[in-house]
């Protein structure tokens, strides 16, 4: 193996290790509550390399950090709290995704994309999303239970939606879903991680080249077209942007669909309330997003200057993890945070989509997908139930994005 | 109640247009536009929620 930047751990064993595990899928890791109460801005050692980073656990402070232009998302900066093993020479070659850019590059690329995700555009996509969900539910009903909800519905719906939006042929989905899942896994070796990224980039490189010559009616083609005059991205940037959109559109929504269905099945009274009044769905979705806050370690930052957070000085060059799952269980904002309550008034204040300039650009698209899936299931398969005990389910404790590997259901 | 925005800070999340569609919209570039600069009191709750949840703190309300 090549020399890794992570070869020499530099902290003692006294610090708590990050990431921490969720003991209950519906809750945050136990340590978060203790930190929020006693030491809301505190040090931890990153499991991946033993290096120290700051953990921020209160809602107010997480918003403060993510809204502060004196912190950077650039993973190439020393001190950035990595969640994966990335050898130094690989890091030097990495092309930054929008997620890891700062202003002004970030602003320029994001502005190219936001017209694709306006409230109006998302509304226009609704009928097609409904059609996609109905087709999958038809197939489920035709096959008969029990089925694995992840492969039957939770993954194909966002996959079809993002493929259509980007103009990626869905026929190839088995391949890129595998690469996408691999990239979310904390335990992958650098070689395996690199191979997954490379394979997906080669695939997308061909696709982008094709669209450069023969544009279609899709996001990538429109981006390329606009870029001809705006010139904010080169070919590799477009490939990287396409990868971010494709992977981002897959893992997150798919995991939220499956976990949300599981949560509703475990709370039959709340499910019955939703069946009786589908108008409660948008609020319920915010509450489900809050409770699970599935992409907890996605908000890594590094301080560019000394900043003060909750009375603690974080020095320039130090890594910060602004934990949205911890923020979303902050009892000062969400009383009894461990309780799922679809009627919760303040649920919308959750930070599951992040906060600040990097807040998930697809948030409203994800909301419509979730609303369509949950609404359709409640209406069309009212007798839905788990076909396995909760103790038989395997949760994605080892992944960047939390979820459940399989969800056997029947009706 | 008077509503103002800083369009150059807006990151186009569309949260405001979803939460308070009577008062906020997005232009063709996806950036926030104000539909009513002095909305009625009945819209206050929605406007305040949009102000609080805007991820880029681009929305302001006086009065
Ligand atoms: S919520 Fe804020 S960032 Fe989002 S569109 Fe409205 S003004 Fe812009």
mmCIF file with all atom_site columns, N, CA, C and O in Angstrom, chain A residues 3 9-10 20 30 73 76 87 90 94-95 100 106 110 145 155 204 206-207 276 278 290 305 371:
data_model
loop_
_atom_site.group_PDB
_atom_site.id
_atom_site.type_symbol
_atom_site.label_atom_id
_atom_site.label_alt_id
_atom_site.label_comp_id
_atom_site.label_asym_id
_atom_site.label_entity_id
_atom_site.label_seq_id
_atom_site.pdbx_PDB_ins_code
_atom_site.Cartn_x
_atom_site.Cartn_y
_atom_site.Cartn_z
_atom_site.occupancy
_atom_site.B_iso_or_equiv
_atom_site.pdbx_formal_charge
_atom_site.auth_seq_id
_atom_site.auth_comp_id
_atom_site.auth_asym_id
_atom_site.auth_atom_id
_atom_site.pdbx_PDB_model_num
ATOM 1  N N  . UNK A 1 3   ? 1.952   5.172   0.929   1.00 0.00 ? 3   UNK A N  1
ATOM 2  C CA . UNK A 1 3   ? 2.023   5.958   2.160   1.00 0.00 ? 3   UNK A CA 1
ATOM 3  C C  . UNK A 1 3   ? 0.739   6.793   2.306   1.00 0.00 ? 3   UNK A C  1
ATOM 4  O O  . UNK A 1 3   ? 0.332   7.478   1.383   1.00 0.00 ? 3   UNK A O  1
ATOM 5  N N  . UNK A 1 9   ? -1.459  8.617   13.726  1.00 0.00 ? 9   UNK A N  1
ATOM 6  C CA . UNK A 1 9   ? -2.458  9.186   14.622  1.00 0.00 ? 9   UNK A CA 1
ATOM 7  C C  . UNK A 1 9   ? -1.760  10.111  15.631  1.00 0.00 ? 9   UNK A C  1
ATOM 8  O O  . UNK A 1 9   ? -0.653  9.818   16.051  1.00 0.00 ? 9   UNK A O  1
ATOM 9  N N  . UNK A 1 10  ? -2.383  11.228  15.958  1.00 0.00 ? 10  UNK A N  1
ATOM 10 C CA . UNK A 1 10  ? -1.664  12.175  16.790  1.00 0.00 ? 10  UNK A CA 1
ATOM 11 C C  . UNK A 1 10  ? -2.378  12.492  18.110  1.00 0.00 ? 10  UNK A C  1
ATOM 12 O O  . UNK A 1 10  ? -2.005  13.402  18.817  1.00 0.00 ? 10  UNK A O  1
ATOM 13 N N  . UNK A 1 20  ? -20.075 8.048   16.163  1.00 0.00 ? 20  UNK A N  1
ATOM 14 C CA . UNK A 1 20  ? -20.648 7.252   17.236  1.00 0.00 ? 20  UNK A CA 1
ATOM 15 C C  . UNK A 1 20  ? -21.868 6.519   16.682  1.00 0.00 ? 20  UNK A C  1
ATOM 16 O O  . UNK A 1 20  ? -22.507 7.008   15.770  1.00 0.00 ? 20  UNK A O  1
ATOM 17 N N  . UNK A 1 30  ? -26.265 7.992   21.764  1.00 0.00 ? 30  UNK A N  1
ATOM 18 C CA . UNK A 1 30  ? -26.471 8.398   23.153  1.00 0.00 ? 30  UNK A CA 1
ATOM 19 C C  . UNK A 1 30  ? -25.530 9.526   23.574  1.00 0.00 ? 30  UNK A C  1
ATOM 20 O O  . UNK A 1 30  ? -25.897 10.442  24.293  1.00 0.00 ? 30  UNK A O  1
ATOM 21 N N  . UNK A 1 73  ? -15.596 24.435  3.420   1.00 0.00 ? 73  UNK A N  1
ATOM 22 C CA . UNK A 1 73  ? -15.993 23.053  3.139   1.00 0.00 ? 73  UNK A CA 1
ATOM 23 C C  . UNK A 1 73  ? -14.922 22.320  2.345   1.00 0.00 ? 73  UNK A C  1
ATOM 24 O O  . UNK A 1 73  ? -15.136 21.185  1.923   1.00 0.00 ? 73  UNK A O  1
ATOM 25 N N  . UNK A 1 76  ? -9.591  19.650  0.895   1.00 0.00 ? 76  UNK A N  1
ATOM 26 C CA . UNK A 1 76  ? -8.145  19.596  0.685   1.00 0.00 ? 76  UNK A CA 1
ATOM 27 C C  . UNK A 1 76  ? -7.384  20.385  1.735   1.00 0.00 ? 76  UNK A C  1
ATOM 28 O O  . UNK A 1 76  ? -6.159  20.287  1.818   1.00 0.00 ? 76  UNK A O  1
ATOM 29 N N  . UNK A 1 87  ? -5.760  8.612   0.708   1.00 0.00 ? 87  UNK A N  1
ATOM 30 C CA . UNK A 1 87  ? -4.313  8.836   0.703   1.00 0.00 ? 87  UNK A CA 1
ATOM 31 C C  . UNK A 1 87  ? -4.000  10.211  0.116   1.00 0.00 ? 87  UNK A C  1
ATOM 32 O O  . UNK A 1 87  ? -4.735  10.713  -0.737  1.00 0.00 ? 87  UNK A O  1
ATOM 33 N N  . UNK A 1 90  ? -3.934  10.833  -3.574  1.00 0.00 ? 90  UNK A N  1
ATOM 34 C CA . UNK A 1 90  ? -5.269  10.775  -4.170  1.00 0.00 ? 90  UNK A CA 1
ATOM 35 C C  . UNK A 1 90  ? -5.997  12.100  -3.904  1.00 0.00 ? 90  UNK A C  1
ATOM 36 O O  . UNK A 1 90  ? -6.666  12.653  -4.767  1.00 0.00 ? 90  UNK A O  1
ATOM 37 N N  . UNK A 1 94  ? -8.029  14.926  -6.314  1.00 0.00 ? 94  UNK A N  1
ATOM 38 C CA . UNK A 1 94  ? -9.481  14.993  -6.223  1.00 0.00 ? 94  UNK A CA 1
ATOM 39 C C  . UNK A 1 94  ? -9.996  16.301  -6.817  1.00 0.00 ? 94  UNK A C  1
ATOM 40 O O  . UNK A 1 94  ? -9.462  17.368  -6.541  1.00 0.00 ? 94  UNK A O  1
ATOM 41 N N  . UNK A 1 95  ? -11.017 16.195  -7.660  1.00 0.00 ? 95  UNK A N  1
ATOM 42 C CA . UNK A 1 95  ? -11.685 17.398  -8.151  1.00 0.00 ? 95  UNK A CA 1
ATOM 43 C C  . UNK A 1 95  ? -12.795 17.719  -7.156  1.00 0.00 ? 95  UNK A C  1
ATOM 44 O O  . UNK A 1 95  ? -13.607 16.855  -6.841  1.00 0.00 ? 95  UNK A O  1
ATOM 45 N N  . UNK A 1 100 ? -17.958 20.659  -1.614  1.00 0.00 ? 100 UNK A N  1
ATOM 46 C CA . UNK A 1 100 ? -16.683 20.960  -0.968  1.00 0.00 ? 100 UNK A CA 1
ATOM 47 C C  . UNK A 1 100 ? -16.051 22.253  -1.471  1.00 0.00 ? 100 UNK A C  1
ATOM 48 O O  . UNK A 1 100 ? -14.895 22.533  -1.201  1.00 0.00 ? 100 UNK A O  1
ATOM 49 N N  . UNK A 1 106 ? -18.286 28.092  -5.534  1.00 0.00 ? 106 UNK A N  1
ATOM 50 C CA . UNK A 1 106 ? -19.519 27.421  -5.146  1.00 0.00 ? 106 UNK A CA 1
ATOM 51 C C  . UNK A 1 106 ? -20.743 28.200  -5.607  1.00 0.00 ? 106 UNK A C  1
ATOM 52 O O  . UNK A 1 106 ? -21.681 27.646  -6.179  1.00 0.00 ? 106 UNK A O  1
ATOM 53 N N  . UNK A 1 110 ? -23.571 26.794  -8.099  1.00 0.00 ? 110 UNK A N  1
ATOM 54 C CA . UNK A 1 110 ? -24.907 26.585  -7.526  1.00 0.00 ? 110 UNK A CA 1
ATOM 55 C C  . UNK A 1 110 ? -25.951 27.414  -8.275  1.00 0.00 ? 110 UNK A C  1
ATOM 56 O O  . UNK A 1 110 ? -27.051 26.953  -8.523  1.00 0.00 ? 110 UNK A O  1
ATOM 57 N N  . UNK A 1 145 ? -46.998 -9.981  -1.691  1.00 0.00 ? 145 UNK A N  1
ATOM 58 C CA . UNK A 1 145 ? -46.030 -9.928  -0.618  1.00 0.00 ? 145 UNK A CA 1
ATOM 59 C C  . UNK A 1 145 ? -45.556 -11.305 -0.216  1.00 0.00 ? 145 UNK A C  1
ATOM 60 O O  . UNK A 1 145 ? -46.154 -12.292 -0.659  1.00 0.00 ? 145 UNK A O  1
ATOM 61 N N  . UNK A 1 155 ? -35.615 2.425   -3.448  1.00 0.00 ? 155 UNK A N  1
ATOM 62 C CA . UNK A 1 155 ? -34.490 2.776   -4.312  1.00 0.00 ? 155 UNK A CA 1
ATOM 63 C C  . UNK A 1 155 ? -34.918 3.147   -5.738  1.00 0.00 ? 155 UNK A C  1
ATOM 64 O O  . UNK A 1 155 ? -34.476 4.170   -6.270  1.00 0.00 ? 155 UNK A O  1
ATOM 65 N N  . UNK A 1 204 ? -19.866 8.598   -16.379 1.00 0.00 ? 204 UNK A N  1
ATOM 66 C CA . UNK A 1 204 ? -20.461 9.929   -16.558 1.00 0.00 ? 204 UNK A CA 1
ATOM 67 C C  . UNK A 1 204 ? -19.676 10.770  -17.559 1.00 0.00 ? 204 UNK A C  1
ATOM 68 O O  . UNK A 1 204 ? -20.235 11.617  -18.248 1.00 0.00 ? 204 UNK A O  1
ATOM 69 N N  . UNK A 1 206 ? -18.365 9.701   -20.302 1.00 0.00 ? 206 UNK A N  1
ATOM 70 C CA . UNK A 1 206 ? -18.896 9.345   -21.627 1.00 0.00 ? 206 UNK A CA 1
ATOM 71 C C  . UNK A 1 206 ? -20.238 10.020  -21.872 1.00 0.00 ? 206 UNK A C  1
ATOM 72 O O  . UNK A 1 206 ? -20.502 10.554  -22.941 1.00 0.00 ? 206 UNK A O  1
ATOM 73 N N  . UNK A 1 207 ? -21.060 9.983   -20.821 1.00 0.00 ? 207 UNK A N  1
ATOM 74 C CA . UNK A 1 207 ? -22.401 10.546  -20.949 1.00 0.00 ? 207 UNK A CA 1
ATOM 75 C C  . UNK A 1 207 ? -22.348 12.057  -21.214 1.00 0.00 ? 207 UNK A C  1
ATOM 76 O O  . UNK A 1 207 ? -23.054 12.585  -22.071 1.00 0.00 ? 207 UNK A O  1
ATOM 77 N N  . UNK A 1 276 ? -56.371 9.048   7.688   1.00 0.00 ? 276 UNK A N  1
ATOM 78 C CA . UNK A 1 276 ? -57.621 9.781   7.824   1.00 0.00 ? 276 UNK A CA 1
ATOM 79 C C  . UNK A 1 276 ? -57.495 11.187  7.240   1.00 0.00 ? 276 UNK A C  1
ATOM 80 O O  . UNK A 1 276 ? -58.454 11.740  6.711   1.00 0.00 ? 276 UNK A O  1
ATOM 81 N N  . UNK A 1 278 ? -54.726 13.058  4.874   1.00 0.00 ? 278 UNK A N  1
ATOM 82 C CA . UNK A 1 278 ? -53.452 13.172  4.144   1.00 0.00 ? 278 UNK A CA 1
ATOM 83 C C  . UNK A 1 278 ? -52.872 14.590  4.196   1.00 0.00 ? 278 UNK A C  1
ATOM 84 O O  . UNK A 1 278 ? -51.690 14.783  3.905   1.00 0.00 ? 278 UNK A O  1
ATOM 85 N N  . UNK A 1 290 ? -36.522 15.008  10.602  1.00 0.00 ? 290 UNK A N  1
ATOM 86 C CA . UNK A 1 290 ? -35.876 15.422  11.855  1.00 0.00 ? 290 UNK A CA 1
ATOM 87 C C  . UNK A 1 290 ? -35.411 14.220  12.665  1.00 0.00 ? 290 UNK A C  1
ATOM 88 O O  . UNK A 1 290 ? -34.239 14.139  13.060  1.00 0.00 ? 290 UNK A O  1
ATOM 89 N N  . UNK A 1 305 ? -10.505 31.055  10.117  1.00 0.00 ? 305 UNK A N  1
ATOM 90 C CA . UNK A 1 305 ? -10.002 32.013  11.099  1.00 0.00 ? 305 UNK A CA 1
ATOM 91 C C  . UNK A 1 305 ? -10.389 31.471  12.468  1.00 0.00 ? 305 UNK A C  1
ATOM 92 O O  . UNK A 1 305 ? -11.185 30.543  12.555  1.00 0.00 ? 305 UNK A O  1
ATOM 93 N N  . UNK A 1 371 ? -43.494 12.637  -0.032  1.00 0.00 ? 371 UNK A N  1
ATOM 94 C CA . UNK A 1 371 ? -44.936 12.822  0.110   1.00 0.00 ? 371 UNK A CA 1
ATOM 95 C C  . UNK A 1 371 ? -45.685 11.889  -0.839  1.00 0.00 ? 371 UNK A C  1
ATOM 96 O O  . UNK A 1 371 ? -46.682 11.274  -0.470  1.00 0.00 ? 371 UNK A O  1
#
